[in-house]
CSV table of C-alpha atoms and ligand atoms in Angstrom, one decimal:
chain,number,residue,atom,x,y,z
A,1,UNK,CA,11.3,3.1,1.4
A,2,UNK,CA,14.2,3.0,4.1
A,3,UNK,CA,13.6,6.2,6.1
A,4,UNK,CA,15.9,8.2,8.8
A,5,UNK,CA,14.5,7.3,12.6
A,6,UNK,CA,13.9,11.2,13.0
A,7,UNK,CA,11.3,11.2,10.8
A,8,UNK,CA,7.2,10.7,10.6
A,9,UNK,CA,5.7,7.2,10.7
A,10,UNK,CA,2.1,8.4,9.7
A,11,UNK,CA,-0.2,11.4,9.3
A,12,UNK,CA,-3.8,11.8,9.8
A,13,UNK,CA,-5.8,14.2,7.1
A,14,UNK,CA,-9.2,15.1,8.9
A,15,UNK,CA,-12.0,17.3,9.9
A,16,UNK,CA,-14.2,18.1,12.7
A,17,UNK,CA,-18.0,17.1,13.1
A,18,UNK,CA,-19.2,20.0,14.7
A,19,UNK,CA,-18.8,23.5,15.6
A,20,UNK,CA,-19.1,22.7,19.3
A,21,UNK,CA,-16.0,20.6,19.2
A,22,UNK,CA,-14.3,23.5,16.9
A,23,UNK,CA,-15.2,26.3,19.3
A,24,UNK,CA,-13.9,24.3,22.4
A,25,UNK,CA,-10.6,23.5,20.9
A,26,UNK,CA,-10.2,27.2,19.3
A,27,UNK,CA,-10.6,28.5,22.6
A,28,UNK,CA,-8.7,26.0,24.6
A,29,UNK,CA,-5.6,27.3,22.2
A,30,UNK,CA,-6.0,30.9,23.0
A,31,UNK,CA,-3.9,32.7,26.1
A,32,UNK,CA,-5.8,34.3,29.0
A,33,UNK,CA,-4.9,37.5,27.3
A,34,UNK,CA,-6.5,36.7,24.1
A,35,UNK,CA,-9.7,36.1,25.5
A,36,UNK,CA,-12.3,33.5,24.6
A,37,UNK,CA,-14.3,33.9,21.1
A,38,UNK,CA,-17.9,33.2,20.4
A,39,UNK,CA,-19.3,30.6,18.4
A,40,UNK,CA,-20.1,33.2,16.1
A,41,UNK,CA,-16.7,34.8,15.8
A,42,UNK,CA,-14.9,31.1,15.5
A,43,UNK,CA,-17.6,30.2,12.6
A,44,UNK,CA,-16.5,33.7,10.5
A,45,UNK,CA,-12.6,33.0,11.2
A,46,UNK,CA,-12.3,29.1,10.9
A,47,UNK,CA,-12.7,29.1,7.0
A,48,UNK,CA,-9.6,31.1,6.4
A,49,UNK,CA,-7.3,29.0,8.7
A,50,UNK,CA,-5.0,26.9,6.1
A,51,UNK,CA,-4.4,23.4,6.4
A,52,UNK,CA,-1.9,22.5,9.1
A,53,UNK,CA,-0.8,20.2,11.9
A,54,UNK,CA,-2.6,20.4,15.3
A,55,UNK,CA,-0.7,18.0,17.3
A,56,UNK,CA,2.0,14.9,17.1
A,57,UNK,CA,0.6,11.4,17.9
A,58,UNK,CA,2.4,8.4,19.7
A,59,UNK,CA,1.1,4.9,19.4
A,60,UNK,CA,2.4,2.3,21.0
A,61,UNK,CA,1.8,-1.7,19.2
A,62,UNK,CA,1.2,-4.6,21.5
A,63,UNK,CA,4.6,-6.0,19.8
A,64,UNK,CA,6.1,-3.3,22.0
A,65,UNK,CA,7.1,-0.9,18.7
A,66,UNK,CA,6.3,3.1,18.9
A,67,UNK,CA,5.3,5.0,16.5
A,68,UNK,CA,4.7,8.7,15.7
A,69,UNK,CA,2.7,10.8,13.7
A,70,UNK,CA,0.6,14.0,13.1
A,71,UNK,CA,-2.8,15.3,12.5
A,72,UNK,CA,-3.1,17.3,9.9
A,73,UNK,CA,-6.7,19.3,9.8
A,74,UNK,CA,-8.2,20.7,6.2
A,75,UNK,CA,-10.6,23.6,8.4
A,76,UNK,CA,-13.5,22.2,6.7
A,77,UNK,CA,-16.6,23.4,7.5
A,78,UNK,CA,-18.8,20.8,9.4
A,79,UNK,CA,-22.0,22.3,7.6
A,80,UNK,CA,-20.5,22.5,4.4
A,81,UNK,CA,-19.9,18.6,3.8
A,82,UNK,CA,-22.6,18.8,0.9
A,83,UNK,CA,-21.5,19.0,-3.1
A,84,UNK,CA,-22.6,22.6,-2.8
A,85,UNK,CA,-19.5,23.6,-1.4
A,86,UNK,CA,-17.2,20.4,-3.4
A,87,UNK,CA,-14.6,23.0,-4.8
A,88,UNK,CA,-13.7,25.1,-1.7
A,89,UNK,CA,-13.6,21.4,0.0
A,90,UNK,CA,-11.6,19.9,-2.4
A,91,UNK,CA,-9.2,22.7,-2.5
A,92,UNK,CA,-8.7,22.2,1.2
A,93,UNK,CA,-8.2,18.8,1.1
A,94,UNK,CA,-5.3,18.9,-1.5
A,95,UNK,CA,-3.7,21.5,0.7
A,96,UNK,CA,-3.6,19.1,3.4
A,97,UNK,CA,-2.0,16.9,1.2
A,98,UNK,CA,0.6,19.0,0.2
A,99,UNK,CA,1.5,19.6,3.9
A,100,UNK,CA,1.6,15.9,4.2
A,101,UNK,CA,4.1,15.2,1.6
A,102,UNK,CA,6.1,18.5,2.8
A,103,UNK,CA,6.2,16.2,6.1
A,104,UNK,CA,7.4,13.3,4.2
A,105,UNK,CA,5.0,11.3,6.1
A,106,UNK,CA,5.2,7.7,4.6
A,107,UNK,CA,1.5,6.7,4.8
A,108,UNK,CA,-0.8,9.3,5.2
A,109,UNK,CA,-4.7,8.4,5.9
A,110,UNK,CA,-7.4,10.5,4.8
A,111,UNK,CA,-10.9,10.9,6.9
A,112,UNK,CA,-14.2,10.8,7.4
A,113,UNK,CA,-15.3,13.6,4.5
A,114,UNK,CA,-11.9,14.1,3.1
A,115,UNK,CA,-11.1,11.3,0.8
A,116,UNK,CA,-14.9,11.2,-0.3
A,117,UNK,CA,-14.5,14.8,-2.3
A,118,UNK,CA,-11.3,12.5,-3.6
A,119,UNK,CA,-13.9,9.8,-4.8
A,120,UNK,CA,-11.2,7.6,-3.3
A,121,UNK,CA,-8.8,8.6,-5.8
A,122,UNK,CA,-5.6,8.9,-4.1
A,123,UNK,CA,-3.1,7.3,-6.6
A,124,UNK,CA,-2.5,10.4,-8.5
A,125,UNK,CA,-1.5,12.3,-4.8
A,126,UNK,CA,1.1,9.6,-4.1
A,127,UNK,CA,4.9,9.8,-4.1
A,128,UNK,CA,8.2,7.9,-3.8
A,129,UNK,CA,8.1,9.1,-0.5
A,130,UNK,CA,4.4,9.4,0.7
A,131,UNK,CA,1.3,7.1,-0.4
A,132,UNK,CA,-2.4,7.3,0.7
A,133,UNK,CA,-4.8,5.3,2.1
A,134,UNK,CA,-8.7,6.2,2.6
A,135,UNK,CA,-8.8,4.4,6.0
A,136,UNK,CA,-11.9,2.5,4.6
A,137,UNK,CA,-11.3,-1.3,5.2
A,138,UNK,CA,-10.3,-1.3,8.6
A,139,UNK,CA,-13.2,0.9,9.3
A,140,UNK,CA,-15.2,-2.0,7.2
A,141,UNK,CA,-13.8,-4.9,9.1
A,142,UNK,CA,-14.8,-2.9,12.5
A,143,UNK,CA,-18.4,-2.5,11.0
A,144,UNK,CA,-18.6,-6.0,10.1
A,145,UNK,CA,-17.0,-7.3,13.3
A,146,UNK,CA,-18.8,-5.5,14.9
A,147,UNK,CA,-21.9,-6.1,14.0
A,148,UNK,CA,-21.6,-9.9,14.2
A,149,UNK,CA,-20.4,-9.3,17.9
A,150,UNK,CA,-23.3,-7.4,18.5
A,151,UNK,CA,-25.4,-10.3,17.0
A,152,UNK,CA,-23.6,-12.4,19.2
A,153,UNK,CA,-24.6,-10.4,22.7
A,154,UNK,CA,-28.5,-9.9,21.2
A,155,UNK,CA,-28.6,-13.3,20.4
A,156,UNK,CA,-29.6,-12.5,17.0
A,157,UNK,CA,-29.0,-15.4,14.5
A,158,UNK,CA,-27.4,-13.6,11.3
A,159,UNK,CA,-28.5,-16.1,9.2
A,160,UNK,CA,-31.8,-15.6,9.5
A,161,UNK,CA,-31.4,-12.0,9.7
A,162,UNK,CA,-32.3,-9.2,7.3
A,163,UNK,CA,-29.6,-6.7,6.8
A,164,UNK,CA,-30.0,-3.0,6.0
A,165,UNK,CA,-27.3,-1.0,4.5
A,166,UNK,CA,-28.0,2.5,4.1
A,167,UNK,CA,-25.5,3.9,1.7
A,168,UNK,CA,-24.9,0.9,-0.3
A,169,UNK,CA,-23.1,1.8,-3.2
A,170,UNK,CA,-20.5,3.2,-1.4
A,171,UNK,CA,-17.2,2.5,-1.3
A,172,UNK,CA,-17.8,0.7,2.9
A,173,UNK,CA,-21.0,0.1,2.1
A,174,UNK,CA,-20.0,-2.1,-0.9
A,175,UNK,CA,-17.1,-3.7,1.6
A,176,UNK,CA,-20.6,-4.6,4.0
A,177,UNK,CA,-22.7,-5.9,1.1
A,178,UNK,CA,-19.5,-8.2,0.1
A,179,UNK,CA,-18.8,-9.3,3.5
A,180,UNK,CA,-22.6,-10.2,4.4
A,181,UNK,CA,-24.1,-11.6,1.4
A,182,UNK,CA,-23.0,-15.1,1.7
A,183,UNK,CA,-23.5,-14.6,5.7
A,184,UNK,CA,-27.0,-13.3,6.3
A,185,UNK,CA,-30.6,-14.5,5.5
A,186,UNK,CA,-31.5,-11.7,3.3
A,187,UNK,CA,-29.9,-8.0,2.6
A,188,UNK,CA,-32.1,-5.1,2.3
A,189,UNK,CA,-30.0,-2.2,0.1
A,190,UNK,CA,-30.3,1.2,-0.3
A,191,UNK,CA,-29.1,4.7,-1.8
A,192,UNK,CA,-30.3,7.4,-3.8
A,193,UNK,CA,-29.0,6.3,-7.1
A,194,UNK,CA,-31.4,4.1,-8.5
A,195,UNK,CA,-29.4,2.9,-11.4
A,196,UNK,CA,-26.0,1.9,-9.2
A,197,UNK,CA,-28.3,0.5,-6.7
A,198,UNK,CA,-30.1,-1.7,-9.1
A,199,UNK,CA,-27.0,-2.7,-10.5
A,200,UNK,CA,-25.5,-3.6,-6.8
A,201,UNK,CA,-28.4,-5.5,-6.6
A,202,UNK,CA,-28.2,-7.3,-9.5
A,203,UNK,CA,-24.2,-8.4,-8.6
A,204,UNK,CA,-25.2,-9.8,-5.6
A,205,UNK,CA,-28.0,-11.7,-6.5
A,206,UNK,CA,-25.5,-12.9,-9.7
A,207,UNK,CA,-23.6,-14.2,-6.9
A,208,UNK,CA,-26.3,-16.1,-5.1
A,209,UNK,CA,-27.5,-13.8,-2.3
A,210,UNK,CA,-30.5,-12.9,-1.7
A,211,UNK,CA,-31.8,-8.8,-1.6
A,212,UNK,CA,-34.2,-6.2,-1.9
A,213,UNK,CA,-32.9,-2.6,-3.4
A,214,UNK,CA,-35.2,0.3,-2.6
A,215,UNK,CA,-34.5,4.3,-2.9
A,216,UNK,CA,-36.7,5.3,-0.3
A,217,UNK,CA,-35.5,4.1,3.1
A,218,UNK,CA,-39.1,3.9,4.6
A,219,UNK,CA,-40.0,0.6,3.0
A,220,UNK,CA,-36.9,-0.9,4.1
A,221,UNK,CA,-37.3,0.2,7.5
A,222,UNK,CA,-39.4,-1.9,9.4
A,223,UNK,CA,-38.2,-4.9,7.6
A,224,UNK,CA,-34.7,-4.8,9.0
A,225,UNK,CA,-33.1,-7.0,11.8
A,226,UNK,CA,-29.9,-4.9,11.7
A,227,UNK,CA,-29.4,-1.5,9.9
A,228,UNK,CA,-25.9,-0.3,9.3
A,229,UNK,CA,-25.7,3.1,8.1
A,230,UNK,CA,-22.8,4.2,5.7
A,231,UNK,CA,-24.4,7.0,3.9
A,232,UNK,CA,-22.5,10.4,3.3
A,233,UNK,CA,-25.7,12.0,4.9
A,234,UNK,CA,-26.8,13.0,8.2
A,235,UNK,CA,-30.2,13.2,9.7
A,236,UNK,CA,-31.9,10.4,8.7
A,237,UNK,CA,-34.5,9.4,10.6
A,238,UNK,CA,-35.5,5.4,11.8
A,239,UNK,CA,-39.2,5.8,11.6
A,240,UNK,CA,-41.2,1.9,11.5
A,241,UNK,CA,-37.6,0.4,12.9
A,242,UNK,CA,-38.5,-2.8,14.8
A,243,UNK,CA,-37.7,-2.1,18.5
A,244,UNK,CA,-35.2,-4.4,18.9
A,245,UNK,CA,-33.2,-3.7,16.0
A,246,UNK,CA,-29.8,-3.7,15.9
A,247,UNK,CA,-27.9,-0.2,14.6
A,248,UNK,CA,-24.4,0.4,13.3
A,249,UNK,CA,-24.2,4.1,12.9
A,250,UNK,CA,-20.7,4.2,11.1
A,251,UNK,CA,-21.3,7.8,9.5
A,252,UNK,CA,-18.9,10.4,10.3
A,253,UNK,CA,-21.0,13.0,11.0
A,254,UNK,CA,-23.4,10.5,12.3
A,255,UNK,CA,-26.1,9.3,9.8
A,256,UNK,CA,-29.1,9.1,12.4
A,257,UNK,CA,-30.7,11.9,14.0
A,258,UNK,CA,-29.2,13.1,17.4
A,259,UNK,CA,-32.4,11.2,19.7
A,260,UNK,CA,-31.9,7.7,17.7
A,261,UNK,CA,-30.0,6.5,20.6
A,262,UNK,CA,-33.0,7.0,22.9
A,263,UNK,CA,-35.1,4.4,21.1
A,264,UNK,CA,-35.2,1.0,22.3
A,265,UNK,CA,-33.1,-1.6,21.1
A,266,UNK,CA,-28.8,-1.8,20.4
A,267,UNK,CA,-27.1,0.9,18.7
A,268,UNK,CA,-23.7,1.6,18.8
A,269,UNK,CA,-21.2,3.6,16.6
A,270,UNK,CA,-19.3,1.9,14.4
A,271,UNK,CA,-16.5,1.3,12.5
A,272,UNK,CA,-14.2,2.1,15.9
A,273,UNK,CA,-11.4,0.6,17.4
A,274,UNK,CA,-9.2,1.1,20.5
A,275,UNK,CA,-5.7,0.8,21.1
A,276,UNK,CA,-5.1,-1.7,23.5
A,277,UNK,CA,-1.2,0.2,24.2
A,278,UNK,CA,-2.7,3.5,24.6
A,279,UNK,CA,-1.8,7.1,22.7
A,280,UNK,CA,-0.3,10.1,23.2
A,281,UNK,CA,-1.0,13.6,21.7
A,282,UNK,CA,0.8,16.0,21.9
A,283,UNK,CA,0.3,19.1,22.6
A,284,UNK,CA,-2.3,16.9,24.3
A,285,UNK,CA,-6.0,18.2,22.9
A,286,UNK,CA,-7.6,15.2,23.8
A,287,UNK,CA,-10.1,17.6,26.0
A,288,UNK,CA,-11.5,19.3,23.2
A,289,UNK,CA,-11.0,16.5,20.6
A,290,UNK,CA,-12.3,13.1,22.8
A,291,UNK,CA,-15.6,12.6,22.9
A,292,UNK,CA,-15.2,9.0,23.7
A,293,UNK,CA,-16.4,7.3,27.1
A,294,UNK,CA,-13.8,4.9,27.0
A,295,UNK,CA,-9.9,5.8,26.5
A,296,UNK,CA,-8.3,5.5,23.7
A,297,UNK,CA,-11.2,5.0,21.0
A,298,UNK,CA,-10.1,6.4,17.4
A,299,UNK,CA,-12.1,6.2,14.0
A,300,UNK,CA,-11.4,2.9,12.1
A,301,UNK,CA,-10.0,4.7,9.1
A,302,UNK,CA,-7.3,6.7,11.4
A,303,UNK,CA,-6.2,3.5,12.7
A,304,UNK,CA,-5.8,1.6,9.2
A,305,UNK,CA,-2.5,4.2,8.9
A,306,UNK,CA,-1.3,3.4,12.5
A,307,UNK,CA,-1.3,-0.4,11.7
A,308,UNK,CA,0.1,0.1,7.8
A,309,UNK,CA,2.8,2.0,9.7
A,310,UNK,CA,3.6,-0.8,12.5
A,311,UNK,CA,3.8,-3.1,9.9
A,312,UNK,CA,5.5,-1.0,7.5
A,313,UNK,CA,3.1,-1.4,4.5
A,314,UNK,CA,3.4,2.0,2.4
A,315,UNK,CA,1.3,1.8,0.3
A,316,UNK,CA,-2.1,3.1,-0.9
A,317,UNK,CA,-4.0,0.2,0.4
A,318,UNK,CA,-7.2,1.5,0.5
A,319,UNK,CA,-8.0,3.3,-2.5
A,320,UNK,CA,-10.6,4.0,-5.2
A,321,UNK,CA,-13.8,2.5,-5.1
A,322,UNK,CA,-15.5,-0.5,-4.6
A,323,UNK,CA,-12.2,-2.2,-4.3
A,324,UNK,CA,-12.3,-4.0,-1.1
A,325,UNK,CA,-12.6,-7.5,-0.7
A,326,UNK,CA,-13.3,-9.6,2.3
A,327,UNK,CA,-9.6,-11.0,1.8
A,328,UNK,CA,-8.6,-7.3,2.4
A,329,UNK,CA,-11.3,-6.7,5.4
A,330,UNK,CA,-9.7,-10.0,7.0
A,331,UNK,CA,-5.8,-8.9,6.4
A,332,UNK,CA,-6.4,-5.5,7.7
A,333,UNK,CA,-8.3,-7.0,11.1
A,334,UNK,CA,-5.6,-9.6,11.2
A,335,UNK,CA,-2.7,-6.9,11.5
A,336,UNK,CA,-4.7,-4.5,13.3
A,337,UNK,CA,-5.4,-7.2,16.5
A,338,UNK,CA,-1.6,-8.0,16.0
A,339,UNK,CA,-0.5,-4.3,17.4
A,340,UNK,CA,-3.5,-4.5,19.9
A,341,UNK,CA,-5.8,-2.1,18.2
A,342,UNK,CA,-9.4,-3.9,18.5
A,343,UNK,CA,-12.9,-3.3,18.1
A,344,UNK,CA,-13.9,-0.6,20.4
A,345,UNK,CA,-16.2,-1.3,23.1
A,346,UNK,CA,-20.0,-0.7,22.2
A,347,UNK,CA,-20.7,2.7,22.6
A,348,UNK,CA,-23.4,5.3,21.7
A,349,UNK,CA,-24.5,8.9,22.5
A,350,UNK,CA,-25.6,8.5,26.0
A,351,UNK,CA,-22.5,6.7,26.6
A,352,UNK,CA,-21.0,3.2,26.9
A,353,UNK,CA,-23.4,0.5,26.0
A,354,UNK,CA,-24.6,-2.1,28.7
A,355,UNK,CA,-22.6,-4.9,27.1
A,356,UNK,CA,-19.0,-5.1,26.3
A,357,UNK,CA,-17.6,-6.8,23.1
A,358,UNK,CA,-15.5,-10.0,23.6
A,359,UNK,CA,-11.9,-8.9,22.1
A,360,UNK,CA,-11.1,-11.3,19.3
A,361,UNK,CA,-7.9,-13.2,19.6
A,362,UNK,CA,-5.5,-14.7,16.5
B,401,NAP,N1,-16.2,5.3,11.4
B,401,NAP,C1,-15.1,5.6,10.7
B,401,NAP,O1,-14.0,5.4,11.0
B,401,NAP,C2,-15.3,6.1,9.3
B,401,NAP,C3,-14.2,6.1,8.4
B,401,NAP,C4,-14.4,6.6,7.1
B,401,NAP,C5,-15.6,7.1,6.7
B,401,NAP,N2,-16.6,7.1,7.6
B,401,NAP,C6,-18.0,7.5,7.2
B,401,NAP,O2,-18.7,6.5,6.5
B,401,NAP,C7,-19.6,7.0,5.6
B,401,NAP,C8,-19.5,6.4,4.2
B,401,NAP,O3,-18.2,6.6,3.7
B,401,NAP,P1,-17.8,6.1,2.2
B,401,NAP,O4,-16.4,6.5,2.0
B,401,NAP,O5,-18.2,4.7,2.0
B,401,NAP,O6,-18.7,7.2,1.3
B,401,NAP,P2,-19.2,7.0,-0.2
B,401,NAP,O7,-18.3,6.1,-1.0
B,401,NAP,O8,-19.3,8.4,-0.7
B,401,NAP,O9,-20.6,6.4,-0.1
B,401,NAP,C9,-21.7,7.0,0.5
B,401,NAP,C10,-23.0,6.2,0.2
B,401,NAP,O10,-24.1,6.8,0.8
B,401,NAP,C11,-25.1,6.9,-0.1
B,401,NAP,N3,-26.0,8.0,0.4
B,401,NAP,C12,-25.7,9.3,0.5
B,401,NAP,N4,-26.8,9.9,1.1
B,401,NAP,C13,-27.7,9.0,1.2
B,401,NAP,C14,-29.1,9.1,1.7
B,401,NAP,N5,-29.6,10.2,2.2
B,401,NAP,N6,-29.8,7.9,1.8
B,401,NAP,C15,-29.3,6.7,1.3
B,401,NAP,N7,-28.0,6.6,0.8
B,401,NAP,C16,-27.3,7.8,0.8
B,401,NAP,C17,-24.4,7.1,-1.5
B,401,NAP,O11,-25.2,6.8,-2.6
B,401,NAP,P3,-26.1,7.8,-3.4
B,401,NAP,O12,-25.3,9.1,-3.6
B,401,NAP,O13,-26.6,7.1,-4.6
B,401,NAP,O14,-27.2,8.1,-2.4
B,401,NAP,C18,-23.3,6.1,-1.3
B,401,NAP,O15,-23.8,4.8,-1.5
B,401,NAP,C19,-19.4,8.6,5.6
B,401,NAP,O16,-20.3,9.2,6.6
B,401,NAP,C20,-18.0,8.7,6.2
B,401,NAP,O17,-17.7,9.9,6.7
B,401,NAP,C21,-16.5,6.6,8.8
C-alpha cells in the first residue's frame, strides 16, 4: 500500500482500566469555567461518549525513522468488561473501527479488552487500505522474555521449574504454553473450560512436554515456581503461592488482587515494553494516562502496531486465535529491538522493581 506522507502511520483502539484514570483525564479536559465533575457524574456521562480520537502519537525508531499515529478510545466501561455487557461492548468496539478506517490508518492495533469481544477476529474489519492486528505476540514475546530475564536475576533455573499459566487456552496464554513447553521442567495449566483445557493439555503432552491441567487455581498454587497470569479476569487471589515465586501479571485490568504486590517474592507486570527513542502525545495527556514509573513504558500489544508500522508490515499479523507460534514471538521481538522498543524495566504497583532487566541485543 504506497501512502501520501500526510497521512497516519498507525492507530491505537483502546480502553481504560479504571474510573480513577477516566475521571482524572475527563477533568484535566474541562476549562476552568466548566468546572470539575465527580466521579459520579463522569460514570453517568462516559457511556454515551462515541468512539473517537484522544490525542496523536509520535514515535521515534532507533533507525532514526518517525512515525505518527492516534489513539482511538471505544468509552468502554472499566466494570463492564464481563459477557454481561458483550453487545453494548462490541458495538463500541466496531465504532472504533469504523473511525479507524475513516482515518485510513494502515495498521490499526486493538487492546487490552477490545479485540477479545472480537474473539481475535479481525479479518472480516480489514480493508485495502487499513488491516488489524490484536497486539497479542509482541505482548507474548515480552511475557516470555520476560520471564526468563526475571529467571535470570532470581537465579531460578527454568528447567527445573514449574510453570503456571493462568488463562491457558487463550489466545497469549497459548503463545506462553508454546514458547515454554520444550523450555521448562514441568507446566502447570489452567482455565475454566474444562474440556479446552484438557484438550491443551493433551497437545502438549502429544508434543513431549510435560503438565498438569486443573480448573481450580488453588491446587496449582503452591506448586508453582513462576505463575504468569493471562486470564480475561481480575481479582484472583495467590493464596498457598510459594514466597519466592516469581509473578508475570500480564492482565489488562490486572489479574491479581490490588495487595499481591505486597507479598514476598518478584512480581512484575508484563507483557511491557519501552521505547528506547521516546514518544510524544499530543495534546500531551500523558498526566492522566501514565501510570508508569519509568518513561516511556507502553502495553506490548500497542507497540506490535508501532513496530508493523516502522517496518511497514500492513498486515493483520496478529489475528484469530491460537495462531502464534514461537517463529512469530521471535520475528516480532526481533523487529521490535531493531526500532529500540525493549522489554520494559521490571515494574509493579509499588513502583519500579529492585532489579533492572539486561536489554537484549541482536
Ligand atoms: N500487557 C499487554 O500489553 C496486554 C495486551 C493484550 C492483552 N492483554 C491482557 O491479557 C489477558 C489475556 O488476553 P487474551 O487475548 O489472551 O484473552 P483470551 O484469548 O480471551 O484468553 C483469556 C484466557 O483466560 C481464561 N480465563 C478467564 N477467566 C479466568 C479465571 N477466572 N481463571 C482462569 N482462567 C480464566 C480463559 O479461559 P476460560 O474462559 O476457559 O476460563 C482464557 O484461557 C487479558 O487480560 C488482556 O486484557 C495484555
Amino acid at each position: 500500500m504506497d501512502r501520501p506522507a500526510s497521512r497516519l502511520d498507525f492507530a491505537v483502539i483502546g480502553h481504560q482500566d479504571s474510573w480513577a484514570n477516566i475521571h482524572t483525564f475527563v477533568n484535566r479536559i474541562r476549562t476552568p469555567e466548566q468546572g470539575t465533575l465527580s466521579v459520579e457524574k463522569v460514570k453517568a456521562i462516559f457511556p454515551f461518549i462515541p468512539a473517537r480520537d484522544l490525542f496523536r502519537v509520535t514515535v521515534t525508531s532507533r533507525t532514526g525513522d518517525t512515525i505518527k499515529g492516534v489513539y482511538i478510545d471505544t468509552f468502554i466501561e472499566p466494570d463492564k468488561l464481563g459477557v454481561t455487557n458483550l453487545r453494548t461492548n462490541l458495538r463500541k468496539v466496531e465504532d472504533a473501527i469504523a473511525f479507524a478506517k475513516k482515518l485510513e490508518a494502515p495498521i490499526v492495533a486493538l487492546g487490552g479488552f477490545t479485540s477479545i469481544f472480537l474473539e481475535g477476529e479481525l479479518s472480516p474489519y480489514a480493508s485495502s487500505n487499513t488491516r488489524f492486528t490484536t497486539g497479542n505476540t509482541l505482548t507474548s514475546a515480552f511475557i516470555v522474555k520476560g520471564v526468563e530475564q526475571a529467571a535470570v536475576e532470581n537465579q531460578l533455573d527454568l528447567r527445573s521449574a514449574s510453570v503456571l499459566i493462568i488463562g491457558a487456552t487463550g489466545d497469549i496464554g497459548r503463545a506462553c504454553v508454546g514458547y515454554f513447553q520444550s523450555r521448562v521442567n514441568n507446566l502447570l495449566l489452567c482455565a475454566r473450560n474444562k474440556r479446552r483445557l484438557e484438550r491443551l493439555a493433551g497437545e502438549v503432552k502429544a508434543g513431549g512436554g510435560r503438565c498438569t491441567s486443573a480448573i481450580e487455581l488453588s491446587t496449582l498454587l503452591p506448586r508453582a515456581d513462576v505463575i504468569i497470569c493471562v486470564a480475561s479476569s481480575s481479582n484472583l487471589a495467590l493464596a498457598g503461592v510459594k514466597p519466592e515465586a516469581i509473578i508475570c501479571d500480564a492482565g489488562y485490568p490486572k489479574n491479581l488482587f490490588r495487595d499481591a504486590a505486597d507479598r514476598p517474592g518478584f512480581l512484575f507486570h508484563g507483557g511491557m515494553g519501552q521505547v528506547e527513542g521516546g514518544y510524544r502525545f499530543e495534546p500531551d495527556y500523558t498526566d492522566s494516562f501514565y501510570q508508569y514509573p519509568a518513561p516511556d513504558i507502553i502495553h506490548g500489544c500497542i507497540l506490535e502496531a508501532m513496530v508493523l508500522a516502522f517496518e511497514k508490515r500492513f498486515e493483520n499479523y496478529s489475528s484469530g486465535r491460537g495462531n502464534i507460534t514461537v517463529e512469530k514471538v521471535e520475528e516480532i521481538y526481533r523487529l521490535s529491538l531493531k526500532h529500540g522498543i525493549a522489554l520494559a524495566p521490571f515494574f509493579n504497583d509499588n513502583g519500579l522493581c529492585p532489579t533492572r532487566p539486561k536489554v537484549s541485543s541482536i
